GROMACS .gro file of C-alpha atoms in nm:
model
  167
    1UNK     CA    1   3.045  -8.776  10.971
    2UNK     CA    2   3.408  -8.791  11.108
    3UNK     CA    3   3.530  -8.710  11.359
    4UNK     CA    4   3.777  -8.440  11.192
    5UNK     CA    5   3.518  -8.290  10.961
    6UNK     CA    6   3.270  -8.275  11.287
    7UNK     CA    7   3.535  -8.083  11.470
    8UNK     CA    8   3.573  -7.829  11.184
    9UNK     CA    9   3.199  -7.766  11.156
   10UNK     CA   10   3.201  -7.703  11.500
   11UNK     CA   11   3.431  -7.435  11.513
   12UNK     CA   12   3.324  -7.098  11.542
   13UNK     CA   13   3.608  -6.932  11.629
   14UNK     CA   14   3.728  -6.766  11.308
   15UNK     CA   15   3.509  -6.500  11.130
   16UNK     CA   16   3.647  -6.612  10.749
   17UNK     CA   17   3.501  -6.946  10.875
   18UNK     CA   18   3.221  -6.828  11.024
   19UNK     CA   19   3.134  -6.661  10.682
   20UNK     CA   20   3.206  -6.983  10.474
   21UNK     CA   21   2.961  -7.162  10.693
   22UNK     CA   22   2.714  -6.945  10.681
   23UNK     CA   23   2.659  -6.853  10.336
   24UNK     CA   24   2.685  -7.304  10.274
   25UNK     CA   25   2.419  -7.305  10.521
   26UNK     CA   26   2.213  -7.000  10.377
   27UNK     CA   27   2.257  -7.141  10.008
   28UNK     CA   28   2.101  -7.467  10.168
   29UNK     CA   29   1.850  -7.245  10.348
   30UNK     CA   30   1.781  -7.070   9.974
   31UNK     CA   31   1.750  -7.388   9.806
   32UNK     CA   32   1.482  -7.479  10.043
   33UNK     CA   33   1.356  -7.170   9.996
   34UNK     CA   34   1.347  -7.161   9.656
   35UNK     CA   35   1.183  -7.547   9.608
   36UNK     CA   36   0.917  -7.380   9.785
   37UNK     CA   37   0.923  -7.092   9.630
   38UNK     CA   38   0.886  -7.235   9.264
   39UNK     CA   39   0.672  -7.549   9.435
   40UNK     CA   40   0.362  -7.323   9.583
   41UNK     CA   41   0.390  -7.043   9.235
   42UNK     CA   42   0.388  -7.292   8.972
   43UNK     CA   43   0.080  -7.428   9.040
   44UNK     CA   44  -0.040  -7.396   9.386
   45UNK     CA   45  -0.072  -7.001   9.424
   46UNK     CA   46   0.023  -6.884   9.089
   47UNK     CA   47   0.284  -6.632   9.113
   48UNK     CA   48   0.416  -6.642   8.765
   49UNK     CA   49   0.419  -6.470   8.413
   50UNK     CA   50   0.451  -6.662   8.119
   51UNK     CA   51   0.764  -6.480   8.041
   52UNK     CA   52   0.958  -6.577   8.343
   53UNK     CA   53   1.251  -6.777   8.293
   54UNK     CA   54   1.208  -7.061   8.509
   55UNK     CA   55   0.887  -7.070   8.379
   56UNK     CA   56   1.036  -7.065   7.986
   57UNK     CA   57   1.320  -7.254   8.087
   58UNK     CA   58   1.053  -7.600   8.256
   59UNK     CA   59   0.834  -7.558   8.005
   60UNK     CA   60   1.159  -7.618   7.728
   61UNK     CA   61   1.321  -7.859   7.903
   62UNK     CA   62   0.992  -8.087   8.047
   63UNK     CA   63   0.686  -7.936   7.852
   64UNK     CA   64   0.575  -7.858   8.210
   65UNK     CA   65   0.344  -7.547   8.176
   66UNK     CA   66   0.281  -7.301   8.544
   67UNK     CA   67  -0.054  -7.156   8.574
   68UNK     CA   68  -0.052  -6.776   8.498
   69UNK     CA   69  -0.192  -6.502   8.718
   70UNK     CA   70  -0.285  -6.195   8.632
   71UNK     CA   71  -0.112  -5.939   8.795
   72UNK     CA   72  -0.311  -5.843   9.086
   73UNK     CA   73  -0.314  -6.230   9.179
   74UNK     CA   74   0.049  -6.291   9.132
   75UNK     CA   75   0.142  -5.977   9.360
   76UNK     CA   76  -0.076  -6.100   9.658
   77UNK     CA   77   0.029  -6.449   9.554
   78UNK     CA   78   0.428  -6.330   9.606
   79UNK     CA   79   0.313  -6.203   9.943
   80UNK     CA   80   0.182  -6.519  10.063
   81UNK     CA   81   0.431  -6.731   9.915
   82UNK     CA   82   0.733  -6.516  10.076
   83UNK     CA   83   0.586  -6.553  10.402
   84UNK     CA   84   0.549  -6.891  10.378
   85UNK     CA   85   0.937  -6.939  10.267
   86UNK     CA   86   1.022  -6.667  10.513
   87UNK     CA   87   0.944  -6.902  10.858
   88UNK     CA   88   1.041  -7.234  10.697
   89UNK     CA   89   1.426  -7.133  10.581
   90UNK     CA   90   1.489  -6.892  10.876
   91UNK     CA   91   1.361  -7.214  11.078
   92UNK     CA   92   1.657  -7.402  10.942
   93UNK     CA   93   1.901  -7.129  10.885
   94UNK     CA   94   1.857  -7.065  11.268
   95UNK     CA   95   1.916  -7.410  11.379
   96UNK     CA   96   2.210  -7.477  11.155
   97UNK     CA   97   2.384  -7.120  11.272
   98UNK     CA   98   2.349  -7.201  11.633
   99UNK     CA   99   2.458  -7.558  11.575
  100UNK     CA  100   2.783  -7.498  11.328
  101UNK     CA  101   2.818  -7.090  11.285
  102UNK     CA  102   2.770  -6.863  11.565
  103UNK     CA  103   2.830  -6.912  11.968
  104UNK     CA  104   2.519  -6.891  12.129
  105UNK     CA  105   2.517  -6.724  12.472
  106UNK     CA  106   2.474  -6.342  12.432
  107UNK     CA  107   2.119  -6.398  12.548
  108UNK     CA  108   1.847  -6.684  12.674
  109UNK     CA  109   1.752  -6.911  12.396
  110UNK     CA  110   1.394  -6.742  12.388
  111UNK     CA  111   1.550  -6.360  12.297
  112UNK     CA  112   1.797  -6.529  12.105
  113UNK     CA  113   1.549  -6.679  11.866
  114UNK     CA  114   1.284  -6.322  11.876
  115UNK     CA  115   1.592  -6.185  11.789
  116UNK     CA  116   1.701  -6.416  11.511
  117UNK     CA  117   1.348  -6.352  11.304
  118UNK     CA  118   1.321  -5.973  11.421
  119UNK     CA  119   1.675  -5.932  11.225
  120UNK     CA  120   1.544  -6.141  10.958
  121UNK     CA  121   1.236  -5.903  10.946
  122UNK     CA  122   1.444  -5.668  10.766
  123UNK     CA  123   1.430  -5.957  10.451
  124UNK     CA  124   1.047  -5.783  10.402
  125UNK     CA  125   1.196  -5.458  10.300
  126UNK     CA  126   1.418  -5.668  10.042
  127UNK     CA  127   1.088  -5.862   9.953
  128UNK     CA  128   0.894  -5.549   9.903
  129UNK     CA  129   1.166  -5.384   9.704
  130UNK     CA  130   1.151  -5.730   9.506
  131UNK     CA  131   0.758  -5.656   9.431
  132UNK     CA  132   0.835  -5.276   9.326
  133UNK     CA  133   1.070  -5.451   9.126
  134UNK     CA  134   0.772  -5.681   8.980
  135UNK     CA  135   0.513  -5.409   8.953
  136UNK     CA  136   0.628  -5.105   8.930
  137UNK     CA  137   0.953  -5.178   8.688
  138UNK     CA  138   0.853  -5.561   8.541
  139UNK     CA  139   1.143  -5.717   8.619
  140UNK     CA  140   1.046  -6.091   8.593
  141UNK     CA  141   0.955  -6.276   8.955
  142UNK     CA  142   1.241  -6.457   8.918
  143UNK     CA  143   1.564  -6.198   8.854
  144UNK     CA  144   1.378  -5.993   9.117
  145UNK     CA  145   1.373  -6.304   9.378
  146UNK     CA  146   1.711  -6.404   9.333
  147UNK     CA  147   1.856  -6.045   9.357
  148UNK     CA  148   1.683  -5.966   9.673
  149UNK     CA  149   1.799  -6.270   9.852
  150UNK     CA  150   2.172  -6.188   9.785
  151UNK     CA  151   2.111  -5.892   9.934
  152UNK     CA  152   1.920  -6.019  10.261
  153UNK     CA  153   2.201  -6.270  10.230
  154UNK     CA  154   2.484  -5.997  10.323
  155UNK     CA  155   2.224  -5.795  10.533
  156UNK     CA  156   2.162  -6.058  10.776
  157UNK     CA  157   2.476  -6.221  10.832
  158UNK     CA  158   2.582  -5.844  10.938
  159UNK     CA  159   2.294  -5.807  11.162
  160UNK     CA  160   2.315  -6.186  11.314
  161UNK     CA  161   2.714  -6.151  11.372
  162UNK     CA  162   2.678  -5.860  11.555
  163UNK     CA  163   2.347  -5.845  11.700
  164UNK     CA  164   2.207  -6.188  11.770
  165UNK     CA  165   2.519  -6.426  11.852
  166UNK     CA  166   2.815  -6.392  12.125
  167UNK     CA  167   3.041  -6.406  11.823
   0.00000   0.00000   0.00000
């Protein structure tokens, strides 16, 4: 990396850049989370309907074909697999917003981190509202996924600007 571009991700001075940063490092954080996501529910713990479009949209494009769970499987399955994806991004998302976003210092490392996942707690309400969204209205896994992580997107940069970090 350069030195100019290394200076630039360093600075966390400005809140518009503080913003860009962290939603580039939350959509990297989301991709891992959704590699996982679709890795562990396509075959691994089946958390899929036939009629999902990623599902539709593999099984087009590569004649790959996810194993189906009924629906009492795929909503523990969900569970599991959200927890999973849960520690692993907020893992990275963490180290990347203390390295490049956010000025660490408003507390010890050790509250700074219980602090970083108890915020991110707040992503199980979105993941619950997500299964209601499954269950109890049958949106598909995958429109109900995506929209709840735009909206623990917004929640937790909120909570992490002004809760976890100095700034």
């Amino acid at each position: 990396m350069s030195n100019k571009l290394l200076r630039w991700m360093k600075r966390k001075d400005a809140v518009w850049l503080q913003a860009v940063k962290y939603f580039g490092f939350g959509t990297s954080a989301a991709g891992v989370d959704q590699l996982l996501f679709y890795g562990l529910a396509w075959r691994v713990l089946p958390a899929l309907r036939e009629s999902d479009p990623v599902v539709q949209w593999l099984s087009a494009l590569l004649g790959w074909e996810a194993v189906v769970a009924d629906e009492a499987t795929l909503e523990r399955n969900y569970w599991v697999i959200k927890v999973i994806c849960f520690v692993v991004a907020n893992t990275l998302v963490y180290l990347l917003n203390r390295a490049f976003v956010f000025e660490a210092g408003r507390h010890r490392s050790g509250v700074e981190l219980g602090l970083f996942f108890s915020v991110s707690l707040l992503q199980f309400l979105w993941i619950w509202l997500g299964g209601v969204l499954i269950t109890e209205l049958g949106w598909e896994v995958t429109y109900a996924n995506w929209s709840m992580m735009l909206v623990g997107a917004f929640s937790n940069f909120v909570l992490r600007k002004f809760v976890v970090f100095k700034r």
